[in-house]
PDB file of C-alpha atoms in Angstrom:
ATOM      1  CA  UNK S  23       0.007   0.020  -0.008  1.00  0.00           C
ATOM      2  CA  UNK S  24       2.904   2.320   0.872  1.00  0.00           C
ATOM      3  CA  UNK S  25       4.442   1.730  -2.512  1.00  0.00           C
ATOM      4  CA  UNK S  26       1.247   2.586  -4.318  1.00  0.00           C
ATOM      5  CA  UNK S  27       1.134   5.930  -2.420  1.00  0.00           C
ATOM      6  CA  UNK S  28       4.681   6.553  -3.169  1.00  0.00           C
ATOM      7  CA  UNK S  29       4.168   5.914  -6.871  1.00  0.00           C
ATOM      8  CA  UNK S  30       0.987   8.165  -6.922  1.00  0.00           C
ATOM      9  CA  UNK S  31       3.005  11.043  -5.311  1.00  0.00           C
ATOM     10  CA  UNK S  32       5.924  10.577  -7.710  1.00  0.00           C
ATOM     11  CA  UNK S  33       3.619  10.535 -10.732  1.00  0.00           C
ATOM     12  CA  UNK S  34       1.872  13.665  -9.518  1.00  0.00           C
ATOM     13  CA  UNK S  35       5.092  15.441  -9.179  1.00  0.00           C
ATOM     14  CA  UNK S  36       6.249  14.381 -12.628  1.00  0.00           C
ATOM     15  CA  UNK S  37       3.041  15.666 -14.312  1.00  0.00           C
ATOM     16  CA  UNK S  38       3.462  19.016 -12.376  1.00  0.00           C
ATOM     17  CA  UNK S  39       6.963  19.311 -13.545  1.00  0.00           C
ATOM     18  CA  UNK S  40       6.053  18.381 -17.159  1.00  0.00           C
ATOM     19  CA  UNK S  41       3.426  21.153 -17.208  1.00  0.00           C
ATOM     20  CA  UNK S  42       5.784  23.738 -15.848  1.00  0.00           C
ATOM     21  CA  UNK S  43       8.489  22.725 -18.407  1.00  0.00           C
ATOM     22  CA  UNK S  44       5.829  23.224 -21.338  1.00  0.00           C
ATOM     23  CA  UNK S  45       4.967  26.533 -19.851  1.00  0.00           C
ATOM     24  CA  UNK S  46       8.565  27.589 -19.621  1.00  0.00           C
ATOM     25  CA  UNK S  47       9.196  26.566 -23.233  1.00  0.00           C
ATOM     26  CA  UNK S  48       6.345  28.631 -24.401  1.00  0.00           C
ATOM     27  CA  UNK S  49       7.637  31.611 -22.339  1.00  0.00           C
ATOM     28  CA  UNK S  50      11.124  31.064 -23.735  1.00  0.00           C
ATOM     29  CA  UNK S  51       9.941  31.192 -27.348  1.00  0.00           C
ATOM     30  CA  UNK S  52       8.054  34.362 -26.536  1.00  0.00           C
ATOM     31  CA  UNK S  53      11.147  35.988 -25.026  1.00  0.00           C
ATOM     32  CA  UNK S  54      13.375  35.078 -27.931  1.00  0.00           C
ATOM     33  CA  UNK S  55      11.314  37.513 -30.012  1.00  0.00           C
ATOM     34  CA  UNK S  56      12.743  40.426 -27.995  1.00  0.00           C
ATOM     35  CA  UNK S  57      16.215  41.933 -27.791  1.00  0.00           C
ATOM     36  CA  UNK S  58      17.515  41.518 -24.204  1.00  0.00           C
ATOM     37  CA  UNK S  59      15.347  43.180 -21.534  1.00  0.00           C
ATOM     38  CA  UNK S  60      14.444  46.147 -23.750  1.00  0.00           C
ATOM     39  CA  UNK S  61      11.171  44.780 -24.990  1.00  0.00           C
ATOM     40  CA  UNK S  62      12.253  45.542 -28.532  1.00  0.00           C
ATOM     41  CA  UNK S  63      11.469  42.994 -31.240  1.00  0.00           C
ATOM     42  CA  UNK S  64      14.307  41.310 -33.057  1.00  0.00           C
ATOM     43  CA  UNK S  65      14.584  42.383 -36.765  1.00  0.00           C
ATOM     44  CA  UNK S  66      13.101  39.246 -37.893  1.00  0.00           C
ATOM     45  CA  UNK S  67      10.119  39.280 -35.624  1.00  0.00           C
ATOM     46  CA  UNK S  68       9.618  42.819 -36.416  1.00  0.00           C
ATOM     47  CA  UNK S  69       9.591  42.162 -40.160  1.00  0.00           C
ATOM     48  CA  UNK S  70       7.139  39.213 -39.603  1.00  0.00           C
ATOM     49  CA  UNK S  71       4.736  41.545 -37.661  1.00  0.00           C
ATOM     50  CA  UNK S  72       4.984  44.133 -40.488  1.00  0.00           C
ATOM     51  CA  UNK S  73       3.938  41.477 -42.993  1.00  0.00           C
ATOM     52  CA  UNK S  74       1.093  40.373 -40.712  1.00  0.00           C
ATOM     53  CA  UNK S  75      -0.225  43.945 -40.230  1.00  0.00           C
ATOM     54  CA  UNK S  76       0.273  44.771 -43.961  1.00  0.00           C
ATOM     55  CA  UNK S  77      -1.856  41.670 -44.929  1.00  0.00           C
ATOM     56  CA  UNK S  78      -4.587  42.931 -42.626  1.00  0.00           C
ATOM     57  CA  UNK S  79      -4.509  46.435 -43.933  1.00  0.00           C
ATOM     58  CA  UNK S  80      -4.600  45.331 -47.538  1.00  0.00           C
ATOM     59  CA  UNK S  81      -7.649  43.126 -46.860  1.00  0.00           C
ATOM     60  CA  UNK S  82      -9.504  46.096 -45.406  1.00  0.00           C
ATOM     61  CA  UNK S  83      -8.241  48.413 -48.256  1.00  0.00           C
ATOM     62  CA  UNK S  84      -6.317  50.552 -45.884  1.00  0.00           C
ATOM     63  CA  UNK S  85      -2.871  52.112 -46.147  1.00  0.00           C
ATOM     64  CA  UNK S  86       0.007  51.581 -43.827  1.00  0.00           C
ATOM     65  CA  UNK S  87       3.650  52.717 -44.095  1.00  0.00           C
ATOM     66  CA  UNK S  88       6.818  50.818 -43.134  1.00  0.00           C
ATOM     67  CA  UNK S  89       9.768  53.369 -42.515  1.00  0.00           C
ATOM     68  CA  UNK S  90      13.349  52.215 -42.470  1.00  0.00           C
ATOM     69  CA  UNK S  91      16.158  54.313 -40.936  1.00  0.00           C
ATOM     70  CA  UNK S  92      19.547  53.394 -42.181  1.00  0.00           C
ATOM     71  CA  UNK S  93      21.994  55.998 -41.104  1.00  0.00           C
ATOM     72  CA  UNK S  94      25.426  55.743 -42.792  1.00  0.00           C
ATOM     73  CA  UNK S  95      27.813  54.107 -40.229  1.00  0.00           C
ATOM     74  CA  UNK S  96      31.317  55.508 -40.155  1.00  0.00           C
ATOM     75  CA  UNK S  97      32.904  54.306 -36.971  1.00  0.00           C
ATOM     76  CA  UNK S  98      32.012  52.598 -33.741  1.00  0.00           C
ATOM     77  CA  UNK S  99      30.659  55.798 -32.109  1.00  0.00           C
ATOM     78  CA  UNK S 100      28.429  56.274 -35.118  1.00  0.00           C
ATOM     79  CA  UNK S 101      27.253  52.467 -34.878  1.00  0.00           C
ATOM     80  CA  UNK S 102      26.334  53.076 -31.190  1.00  0.00           C
ATOM     81  CA  UNK S 103      24.457  56.162 -31.906  1.00  0.00           C
ATOM     82  CA  UNK S 104      22.694  54.436 -34.786  1.00  0.00           C
ATOM     83  CA  UNK S 105      21.635  51.566 -32.498  1.00  0.00           C
ATOM     84  CA  UNK S 106      20.273  53.962 -29.794  1.00  0.00           C
ATOM     85  CA  UNK S 107      18.378  56.026 -32.435  1.00  0.00           C
ATOM     86  CA  UNK S 108      16.844  52.817 -33.853  1.00  0.00           C
ATOM     87  CA  UNK S 109      16.074  51.475 -30.434  1.00  0.00           C
ATOM     88  CA  UNK S 110      14.489  54.723 -29.242  1.00  0.00           C
ATOM     89  CA  UNK S 111      12.548  55.295 -32.455  1.00  0.00           C
ATOM     90  CA  UNK S 112      11.121  51.797 -32.325  1.00  0.00           C
ATOM     91  CA  UNK S 113      10.296  52.163 -28.590  1.00  0.00           C
ATOM     92  CA  UNK S 114       8.292  55.374 -29.308  1.00  0.00           C
ATOM     93  CA  UNK S 115       6.475  53.987 -32.292  1.00  0.00           C
ATOM     94  CA  UNK S 116       5.467  50.824 -30.276  1.00  0.00           C
ATOM     95  CA  UNK S 117       4.321  53.177 -27.400  1.00  0.00           C
ATOM     96  CA  UNK S 118       2.105  55.134 -29.782  1.00  0.00           C
ATOM     97  CA  UNK S 119       0.859  52.002 -31.473  1.00  0.00           C
ATOM     98  CA  UNK S 120      -0.226  50.396 -28.156  1.00  0.00           C
ATOM     99  CA  UNK S 121      -2.012  53.551 -26.994  1.00  0.00           C
TER     100      UNK S 121
END
């Protein structure tokens, strides 16, 4: 009888851990869409969302615009400024979209 109770407790724990593992995998996939802790999408995820939004707007016969900023990069300082410009621009755009 004790062995049956032990097996039941063990099976319950394994099922709970399996459920948590699945939830963590889903969360990890969601987090991989963002760059670090900045809540900015990766380039590929951003482009996927642009395609998704563009398809919807075309179906509704609406217009949307996709603006790309590509400053000319000269040195490391310019690259850093370029990254910050892109990051802040995207952050402000997303903040306006979500409002």
